[in-house]
Short mmCIF file of C-alpha atoms and ligand atoms in Angstrom, two decimals:
data_model
loop_
_atom_site.label_atom_id
_atom_site.label_comp_id
_atom_site.label_asym_id
_atom_site.label_seq_id
_atom_site.Cartn_x
_atom_site.Cartn_y
_atom_site.Cartn_z
CA UNK A 425 167.45 71.70 69.19
CA UNK A 426 165.24 71.30 72.31
CA UNK A 427 164.63 67.57 73.03
CA UNK A 428 161.81 65.63 75.04
CA UNK A 429 162.78 64.78 78.57
CA UNK A 430 164.23 61.43 79.10
CA UNK A 431 162.02 58.56 79.78
CA UNK A 432 159.19 60.26 78.17
CA UNK A 433 157.67 59.28 74.41
CA UNK A 434 155.62 61.36 71.75
CA UNK A 435 152.58 59.56 70.57
CA UNK A 436 152.45 60.40 66.69
CA UNK A 437 149.38 60.57 64.45
CA UNK A 438 150.11 57.41 62.79
CA UNK A 439 150.23 55.72 65.95
CA UNK A 440 146.90 57.23 67.31
CA UNK A 441 144.78 54.56 65.96
CA UNK A 442 146.13 51.99 68.08
CA UNK A 443 146.20 53.94 71.35
CA UNK A 444 142.19 54.63 70.33
CA UNK A 445 141.90 51.10 70.34
CA UNK A 446 143.34 50.31 73.25
CA UNK A 447 141.59 53.32 75.25
CA UNK A 448 138.13 52.41 73.73
CA UNK A 449 138.43 48.61 74.62
CA UNK A 450 139.09 49.42 77.99
CA UNK A 451 136.21 51.88 78.26
CA UNK A 452 134.01 49.38 76.67
CA UNK A 453 135.00 46.73 78.70
CA UNK A 454 135.11 48.76 82.06
CA UNK A 455 131.28 49.17 81.47
CA UNK A 456 130.37 46.06 80.45
CA UNK A 457 131.01 45.30 84.07
CA UNK A 458 129.19 48.64 85.66
CA UNK A 459 132.72 50.56 85.94
CA UNK A 460 132.19 54.08 85.50
CA UNK A 461 135.20 56.76 84.82
CA UNK A 462 136.89 58.82 87.50
CA UNK A 463 139.35 61.27 86.78
CA UNK A 464 141.54 62.93 89.56
CA UNK A 465 144.50 65.29 89.78
CA UNK A 466 147.75 64.61 88.01
CA UNK A 467 149.37 65.49 91.32
CA UNK A 468 148.41 65.12 94.86
CA UNK A 469 149.79 65.86 98.07
CA UNK A 470 153.08 63.73 98.68
CA UNK A 471 151.80 62.35 101.79
CA UNK A 472 148.74 60.50 99.83
CA UNK A 473 151.29 58.45 98.05
CA UNK A 474 153.72 57.92 100.99
CA UNK A 475 150.73 56.71 103.24
CA UNK A 476 148.49 55.23 100.38
CA UNK A 477 151.32 53.25 98.13
CA UNK A 478 153.60 52.36 101.46
CA UNK A 479 156.76 53.85 102.29
CA UNK A 480 158.83 50.60 102.04
CA UNK A 481 157.63 50.12 98.26
CA UNK A 482 160.26 51.05 95.25
CA UNK A 483 157.68 53.48 94.11
CA UNK A 484 157.69 55.78 97.15
CA UNK A 485 161.40 55.21 98.27
CA UNK A 486 163.05 55.76 94.87
CA UNK A 487 160.60 56.51 91.96
CA UNK A 488 158.68 59.72 92.74
CA UNK A 489 158.44 62.97 90.90
CA UNK A 490 158.41 65.31 94.17
CA UNK A 491 158.80 68.57 94.11
CA UNK A 492 157.85 71.94 96.18
CA UNK A 493 155.31 74.22 94.67
CA UNK A 494 155.54 77.97 94.86
CA UNK A 495 153.59 77.80 98.29
CA UNK A 496 156.49 75.38 99.60
CA UNK A 497 153.78 72.53 99.57
CA UNK A 498 155.31 68.92 98.51
CA UNK A 499 153.47 67.89 95.81
CA UNK A 500 153.87 64.53 93.70
CA UNK A 501 152.95 63.74 90.14
CA UNK A 502 150.90 60.61 90.54
CA UNK A 503 152.97 57.33 90.20
CA UNK A 504 149.98 55.28 89.90
CA UNK A 505 146.16 55.55 89.97
CA UNK A 506 144.85 53.92 93.16
CA UNK A 507 145.47 56.17 95.93
CA UNK A 508 144.11 59.28 93.93
CA UNK A 509 140.92 57.19 93.63
CA UNK A 510 140.75 56.19 97.36
CA UNK A 511 141.34 59.82 98.50
CA UNK A 512 138.72 61.17 95.96
CA UNK A 513 136.13 58.39 97.26
CA UNK A 514 136.83 59.20 100.88
CA UNK A 515 136.86 63.11 100.08
CA UNK A 516 133.83 63.23 97.93
CA UNK A 517 131.53 61.26 100.42
CA UNK A 518 131.26 58.03 98.05
CA UNK A 519 131.42 55.66 100.89
CA UNK A 520 127.81 56.66 101.81
CA UNK A 521 126.84 55.82 98.18
CA UNK A 522 125.69 52.39 96.88
CA UNK A 523 128.15 49.49 97.44
CA UNK A 524 130.05 48.14 95.62
CA UNK A 525 131.67 51.05 94.30
CA UNK A 526 133.17 50.90 90.76
CA UNK A 527 135.63 53.01 88.98
CA UNK A 528 137.98 52.99 86.09
CA UNK A 529 140.65 55.41 85.13
CA UNK A 530 142.81 56.14 82.06
CA UNK A 531 145.83 58.18 83.08
CA UNK A 532 149.46 59.45 82.64
CA UNK A 533 151.66 58.04 85.32
CA UNK A 534 155.14 59.27 86.31
CA UNK A 535 157.92 57.14 87.78
CA UNK A 536 161.73 58.32 88.11
CA UNK A 537 163.09 54.98 86.68
CA UNK A 538 165.95 53.99 84.52
CA UNK A 539 164.27 54.25 81.12
CA UNK A 540 164.41 50.93 78.74
CA UNK A 541 161.99 49.22 76.72
CA UNK A 542 158.78 49.01 78.48
CA UNK A 543 159.82 51.35 81.18
CA UNK A 544 159.31 55.19 81.01
CA UNK A 545 159.39 58.01 83.18
CA UNK A 546 155.91 59.00 82.08
CA UNK A 547 153.53 56.30 80.91
CA UNK A 548 149.96 55.48 80.84
CA UNK A 549 147.68 53.14 82.53
CA UNK A 550 144.10 52.17 82.37
CA UNK A 551 143.16 50.84 86.12
CA UNK A 552 139.87 49.82 87.80
CA UNK A 553 139.07 49.67 91.38
CA UNK A 554 136.17 47.94 93.27
CA UNK A 555 135.40 48.68 96.82
CA UNK A 556 133.20 47.40 99.45
CA UNK A 557 133.36 43.37 99.03
CA UNK A 558 135.36 41.04 100.80
CA UNK A 559 133.78 38.24 98.46
CA UNK A 560 136.12 36.04 96.23
CA UNK A 561 133.34 36.76 93.47
CA UNK A 562 134.68 40.40 93.59
CA UNK A 563 138.41 39.25 92.92
CA UNK A 564 137.13 37.09 90.11
CA UNK A 565 134.78 39.84 88.34
CA UNK A 566 138.05 42.20 88.47
CA UNK A 567 140.04 39.64 87.13
CA UNK A 568 137.74 38.25 84.35
CA UNK A 569 137.47 42.09 83.39
CA UNK A 570 141.31 42.06 82.90
CA UNK A 571 141.30 38.91 81.09
CA UNK A 572 138.52 40.23 78.65
CA UNK A 573 140.03 43.43 78.30
CA UNK A 574 143.35 41.45 76.81
CA UNK A 575 141.37 39.07 74.82
CA UNK A 576 139.21 41.95 73.09
CA UNK A 577 142.29 43.41 72.24
CA UNK A 578 143.05 40.39 70.25
CA UNK A 579 146.10 39.10 72.46
CA UNK A 580 146.29 35.41 72.77
CA UNK A 581 149.85 34.77 74.22
CA UNK A 582 149.16 36.26 77.51
CA UNK A 583 149.55 34.14 80.75
CA UNK A 584 147.46 34.94 83.91
CA UNK A 585 149.29 34.26 86.95
CA UNK A 586 147.66 34.04 90.25
CA UNK A 587 148.90 34.07 93.91
CA UNK A 588 147.63 34.78 97.48
CA UNK A 589 149.39 36.76 99.75
CA UNK A 590 147.04 35.87 102.57
CA UNK A 591 146.23 38.03 105.67
CA UNK A 592 148.56 40.03 108.19
CA UNK A 593 148.67 36.74 110.10
CA UNK A 594 149.57 34.51 107.28
CA UNK A 595 152.23 36.97 106.28
CA UNK A 596 153.75 37.28 109.50
CA UNK A 597 154.40 33.59 109.73
CA UNK A 598 155.50 33.56 106.12
CA UNK A 599 158.00 36.39 106.64
CA UNK A 600 159.61 34.36 109.48
CA UNK A 601 159.98 31.36 107.51
CA UNK A 602 161.69 33.35 104.56
CA UNK A 603 163.93 35.09 106.99
CA UNK A 604 165.17 31.62 108.19
CA UNK A 605 165.35 30.68 104.45
CA UNK A 606 167.32 33.66 103.38
CA UNK A 607 169.43 34.17 106.43
CA UNK A 608 172.42 32.40 105.32
CA UNK A 609 172.33 33.75 101.86
CA UNK A 610 171.72 37.51 102.32
CA UNK A 611 175.25 38.64 102.81
CA UNK A 612 175.37 37.52 98.97
CA UNK A 613 172.26 39.37 98.00
CA UNK A 614 171.96 42.99 96.38
CA UNK A 615 171.58 46.01 98.96
CA UNK A 616 168.04 46.65 98.16
CA UNK A 617 167.66 42.75 99.38
CA UNK A 618 169.64 43.57 102.67
CA UNK A 619 166.88 46.13 103.25
CA UNK A 620 164.23 43.79 102.49
CA UNK A 621 165.32 41.38 104.58
CA UNK A 622 164.88 43.46 107.73
CA UNK A 623 161.81 45.20 106.43
CA UNK A 624 159.47 43.04 104.47
CA UNK A 625 161.43 39.77 103.22
CA UNK A 626 158.41 39.18 100.89
CA UNK A 627 159.57 41.79 98.60
CA UNK A 628 162.92 39.92 97.96
CA UNK A 629 160.97 37.50 95.99
CA UNK A 630 160.44 40.39 93.50
CA UNK A 631 163.74 41.25 93.11
CA UNK A 632 164.62 41.70 89.74
CA UNK A 633 168.61 41.06 90.04
CA UNK A 634 170.04 37.71 88.64
CA UNK A 635 172.36 37.31 91.58
CA UNK A 636 169.08 37.38 93.90
CA UNK A 637 166.78 35.26 91.47
CA UNK A 638 168.93 32.25 92.01
CA UNK A 639 168.48 32.20 95.74
CA UNK A 640 164.43 32.95 95.69
CA UNK A 641 163.66 30.30 93.19
CA UNK A 642 163.73 27.72 96.18
CA UNK A 643 162.34 29.94 98.85
CA UNK A 644 159.23 28.85 100.69
CA UNK A 645 155.91 29.70 99.31
CA UNK A 646 153.41 31.68 100.51
CA UNK A 647 150.41 29.26 99.86
CA UNK A 648 152.00 26.72 102.60
CA UNK A 649 151.40 29.53 105.12
CA UNK A 650 147.51 30.61 104.58
CA UNK A 651 145.05 30.44 107.46
CA UNK A 652 141.76 28.39 106.77
CA UNK A 653 139.85 31.81 105.80
CA UNK A 654 142.55 32.87 103.69
CA UNK A 655 142.84 29.26 101.71
CA UNK A 656 139.06 29.26 101.39
CA UNK A 657 139.14 32.63 99.77
CA UNK A 658 141.59 31.47 97.23
CA UNK A 659 139.90 28.43 96.45
CA UNK A 660 136.93 30.19 95.50
CA UNK A 661 138.39 32.40 93.23
CA UNK A 662 140.02 29.94 91.59
CA UNK A 663 136.71 28.07 91.40
CA UNK A 664 135.04 30.80 89.91
CA UNK A 665 137.62 31.41 87.35
CA UNK A 666 137.39 27.77 86.54
CA UNK A 667 133.80 28.24 85.83
CA UNK A 668 134.35 31.10 83.76
CA UNK A 669 137.05 29.47 81.63
CA UNK A 670 139.53 31.57 82.51
CA UNK A 671 142.93 29.53 82.65
CA UNK A 672 145.97 30.76 85.04
CA UNK A 673 148.48 29.49 86.53
CA UNK A 674 149.27 29.61 90.24
CA UNK A 675 152.70 31.45 90.75
CA UNK A 676 153.78 31.49 94.35
CA UNK A 677 156.53 34.28 93.10
CA UNK A 678 153.88 37.00 92.45
CA UNK A 679 154.21 39.27 95.54
CA UNK A 680 153.22 42.72 93.67
CA UNK A 681 155.60 45.84 94.50
CA UNK A 682 153.06 47.95 96.63
CA UNK A 683 152.57 47.71 100.19
CA UNK A 684 148.71 47.48 100.44
CA UNK A 685 147.86 44.35 98.81
CA UNK A 686 146.32 41.28 100.96
CA UNK A 687 145.17 37.97 99.77
CA UNK A 688 144.64 37.66 95.82
CA UNK A 689 147.45 38.94 93.59
CA UNK A 690 147.72 38.36 90.18
CA UNK A 691 149.58 39.31 86.88
CA UNK A 692 149.12 39.05 83.18
CA UNK A 693 152.22 38.59 81.76
CA UNK A 694 153.63 38.34 78.04
CA UNK A 695 156.69 36.20 76.59
CA UNK A 696 156.75 38.96 73.79
CA UNK A 697 158.08 41.45 76.16
CA UNK A 698 161.53 40.55 77.19
CA UNK A 699 162.51 41.69 80.92
CA UNK A 700 159.12 44.13 81.48
CA UNK A 701 156.99 40.98 80.89
CA UNK A 702 154.14 42.38 83.16
CA UNK A 703 151.23 44.22 81.26
CA UNK A 704 148.68 44.28 83.93
CA UNK A 705 148.77 43.78 87.80
CA UNK A 706 146.67 44.04 90.57
CA UNK A 707 145.32 42.27 93.49
CA UNK A 708 142.98 43.06 96.83
CA UNK A 709 143.91 45.80 99.00
CA UNK A 710 141.78 45.73 102.19
CA UNK A 711 143.60 47.87 104.31
CA UNK A 712 144.16 51.08 102.17
CA UNK A 713 141.15 52.85 102.56
CA UNK A 714 141.37 52.57 106.47
CA UNK A 715 144.93 53.55 105.91
CA UNK A 716 144.24 56.95 104.40
CA UNK A 717 141.79 57.63 106.84
CA UNK A 718 138.17 56.12 105.71
CA UNK A 719 136.26 53.58 107.60
CA UNK A 720 137.57 49.97 106.76
CA UNK A 721 136.54 48.80 103.52
CA UNK A 722 137.78 45.99 101.29
CA UNK A 723 139.09 47.02 97.99
CA UNK A 724 140.40 45.17 94.91
CA UNK A 725 141.60 46.15 91.30
CA UNK A 726 144.39 46.06 88.73
CA UNK A 727 146.19 48.56 86.56
CA UNK A 728 147.55 47.89 82.90
CA UNK A 729 150.60 49.79 81.28
CA UNK A 730 149.34 51.02 77.82
CA UNK A 731 152.59 51.48 76.12
CA UNK A 732 153.46 47.87 77.28
CA UNK A 733 150.16 46.58 75.93
CA UNK A 734 150.86 48.25 72.42
CA UNK A 735 154.17 46.45 72.74
CA UNK A 736 152.45 43.24 72.97
CA UNK A 737 150.18 43.93 70.36
CA UNK A 738 152.86 44.96 67.95
CA UNK A 739 154.75 41.86 68.93
CA UNK A 740 151.75 39.50 68.30
CA UNK A 741 150.98 41.38 65.05
CA UNK A 742 147.24 42.12 66.08
CA UNK A 743 145.71 43.83 63.01
CA UNK A 744 144.10 46.80 63.85
CA UNK A 745 142.54 48.63 60.81
CA UNK A 746 143.04 52.51 60.43
CA UNK A 747 140.02 54.00 58.92
CA UNK A 748 140.92 55.72 55.99
CA UNK A 749 139.69 58.33 53.82
CA UNK A 750 136.54 57.36 52.00
CA UNK A 751 137.22 59.69 49.10
CA UNK A 752 139.67 62.01 47.61
CA UNK A 753 138.07 65.19 45.62
CA UNK A 754 140.63 66.32 42.93
CA UNK A 755 139.90 69.62 41.50
CA UNK A 756 141.79 70.15 38.03
CA UNK A 757 141.67 74.13 37.98
CA UNK A 758 140.93 76.96 40.42
CA UNK A 759 136.87 76.89 39.78
CA UNK A 760 136.91 72.94 40.14
CA UNK A 761 139.27 73.20 43.38
CA UNK A 762 136.51 75.70 44.81
CA UNK A 763 133.51 73.21 43.95
CA UNK A 764 135.91 70.30 45.27
CA UNK A 765 135.97 72.42 48.74
CA UNK A 766 132.17 72.64 48.72
CA UNK A 767 131.70 68.98 47.87
CA UNK A 768 133.83 67.75 50.86
CA UNK A 769 132.05 69.91 53.15
CA UNK A 770 129.03 68.31 51.84
CA UNK A 771 130.10 64.81 51.99
CA UNK A 772 131.69 65.54 55.62
CA UNK A 773 127.95 66.50 56.51
CA UNK A 774 127.08 63.08 55.49
CA UNK A 775 129.58 61.36 57.87
CA UNK A 776 132.19 60.61 55.18
CA UNK A 777 136.12 61.05 55.52
CA UNK A 778 136.90 63.43 52.71
CA UNK A 779 140.25 65.05 51.88
CA UNK A 780 140.80 67.43 49.02
CA UNK A 781 143.46 69.62 47.66
CA UNK A 782 144.79 72.30 49.73
CA UNK A 783 148.44 73.19 48.18
CA UNK A 784 147.70 73.43 44.62
CA UNK A 785 148.85 70.30 43.19
CA UNK A 786 148.45 69.18 39.80
CA UNK A 787 145.96 66.44 38.96
CA UNK A 788 148.59 64.04 38.53
CA UNK A 789 150.40 65.16 42.02
CA UNK A 790 146.73 65.02 43.70
CA UNK A 791 146.24 61.35 42.46
CA UNK A 792 149.79 60.27 43.85
CA UNK A 793 148.76 61.99 47.07
CA UNK A 794 145.40 60.03 47.47
CA UNK A 795 147.33 56.65 46.65
CA UNK A 796 149.76 57.43 49.63
CA UNK A 797 146.47 58.33 51.54
CA UNK A 798 145.18 54.79 50.42
CA UNK A 799 142.12 56.12 49.28
CA UNK A 800 139.92 53.87 47.14
CA UNK A 801 137.70 56.31 45.65
CA UNK A 802 138.83 59.48 43.76
CA UNK A 803 136.27 62.17 42.82
CA UNK A 804 137.72 64.05 39.75
CA UNK A 805 136.18 67.56 38.74
CA UNK A 806 137.10 69.60 35.91
CA UNK A 807 135.97 71.99 33.44
CA UNK A 808 133.76 69.34 31.58
CA UNK A 809 132.16 68.16 34.90
CA UNK A 810 131.32 72.10 36.19
CA UNK A 811 129.52 72.50 33.27
CA UNK A 812 127.51 68.80 33.26
CA UNK A 813 127.34 68.74 37.11
CA UNK A 814 128.70 65.30 36.94
CA UNK A 815 132.00 64.14 38.78
CA UNK A 816 133.86 61.28 37.51
CA UNK A 817 134.56 58.97 40.36
CA UNK A 818 137.23 56.47 39.81
CA UNK A 819 137.59 53.20 41.64
CA UNK A 820 141.86 53.31 42.04
CA UNK A 821 141.90 49.47 42.75
CA UNK A 822 139.82 48.51 39.89
CA UNK A 823 141.12 51.34 37.65
CA UNK A 824 137.25 51.99 36.83
CA UNK A 825 135.24 55.04 36.65
CA UNK A 826 131.45 56.45 36.70
CA UNK A 827 130.04 59.25 36.33
CA UNK A 828 127.98 60.80 39.26
CA UNK A 829 125.71 63.87 39.61
CA UNK A 830 126.90 66.07 42.34
CA UNK A 831 124.01 65.71 44.42
CA UNK A 832 124.16 61.97 44.22
CA UNK A 833 127.54 61.85 45.42
CA UNK A 834 126.95 61.51 49.12
CA UNK A 835 124.48 58.68 48.62
CA UNK A 836 126.99 56.86 46.07
CA UNK A 837 129.80 56.98 48.54
CA UNK A 838 127.91 55.93 51.18
CA UNK A 839 126.31 53.02 49.25
CA UNK A 840 129.84 51.49 49.84
CA UNK A 841 129.86 50.23 46.06
CA UNK A 842 133.48 49.48 46.58
P1 ATP B 1396 157.25 46.44 87.37
O1 ATP B 1396 157.72 45.46 88.09
O2 ATP B 1396 157.64 46.18 85.59
O3 ATP B 1396 158.46 47.62 87.80
P2 ATP B 1396 155.17 47.51 88.90
O4 ATP B 1396 154.72 46.14 89.82
O5 ATP B 1396 156.04 48.57 89.20
O6 ATP B 1396 156.04 47.20 87.51
P3 ATP B 1396 152.64 48.51 88.83
O7 ATP B 1396 152.73 49.49 89.58
O8 ATP B 1396 151.65 47.19 89.12
O9 ATP B 1396 153.85 48.00 87.84
O10 ATP B 1396 151.89 49.12 87.72
C1 ATP B 1396 150.98 48.32 86.94
C2 ATP B 1396 151.48 48.52 85.43
O11 ATP B 1396 151.75 49.69 84.77
C3 ATP B 1396 152.74 47.55 85.05
O12 ATP B 1396 152.29 46.05 84.86
C4 ATP B 1396 153.22 47.98 83.89
O13 ATP B 1396 152.34 47.48 82.67
C5 ATP B 1396 153.01 49.41 83.80
N1 ATP B 1396 154.33 50.28 84.40
C6 ATP B 1396 154.57 50.12 85.58
N2 ATP B 1396 155.60 50.92 85.52
C7 ATP B 1396 156.05 51.27 84.27
C8 ATP B 1396 156.94 52.30 83.62
N3 ATP B 1396 158.04 52.81 84.46
N4 ATP B 1396 156.81 52.50 82.13
C9 ATP B 1396 155.94 51.75 81.67
N5 ATP B 1396 154.84 51.17 82.23
C10 ATP B 1396 155.15 50.76 83.34
MG1 MG B 1397 158.06 49.05 89.15
#
């Protein structure tokens, strides 16, 4: 038997309604804020991610699905959505259009990671990007949209963690402070942290190794190193969120994994998820577009992992109702079955979800199948019904039935009598 590749997952028909709920909620929420959907290729030139995501990030150093195509070009399955949107924004001349530019995406993304619960090699994201505004209101709008999305899904045990990692100047001072703090311990930390100590000590705060976490807990916090402008920006973001009634915790340990962030960074986390607790992460990345060759343009955005969201919905027992068949039409003999087929088509034209027998089951077996479908209404047709032009309509929950003329069935079923 050929098996699914490691770290991938099938979505089965029985799970489709959950996925659709998440995707529909994402679209509806994004559109409330004026974001329009954008689709970019599943793979891009490798260089886009190396430059866009940042070549010291875990994604670029360890996790990319990179290969040579038949023309010997190095291409990479997208590990995230931001770089592709930025490339398209520049390439398609959208910089000349109305600002701010607002786009959202629903995509699959690929990272070569060690698979575990909530960590896959192919996973799915809902993301949003807002370009062209350095204002705190842009950060607050994007965070409000993420918050509204999660609440619209019925999730209540999610916490918003907020931080500011300042501008380049703030981070240079902070990196120095971190190096001074970690210097006596760095020999006892993991190999990755030894490299991070040299290249980007802020990353050490994001380390998931227990042996490193015990050192990071007491590390100096970024907020004490913010310049006046960055501090004022962060205060205003918090002020706007307070006004909108969006609760958050300031968490100085949120630094985000990607190289391009500045100022606001945030994560929405769930206590229902164990180790992989972040369902949605984002922030401001004012240098990304410039880094990709565009004229400088401030930007802020987020991405949510759909698999993790679905895990939290299950853990929180969020009720999502699946639309079941409005009726099942059972035929007792061959002629009745043919009529059932035609009636089913008629009722579907009226917008009803209808199932009928396709495998030649006995009436008893058909009723059993209808019960499995959770269908409350069963329409039964036999010789007598064909002769009289009236079907027997059974309410399976109340075990009651009524006779209804064939040409009145659509009206009757749409009437929502039960
Ligand atoms: P983590 O710290 O868990 O590795 P990350 O910082 O790498 O997350 P981002 O790049 O910010 O994650 O991606 C945004 C969201 O996408 C995450 O919050 C998570 O919900 C989801 N995500 C990231 N990587 C994976 C993965 N390998 N499998 C499933 N979901 C993922
Ligand atoms: Mg990661």
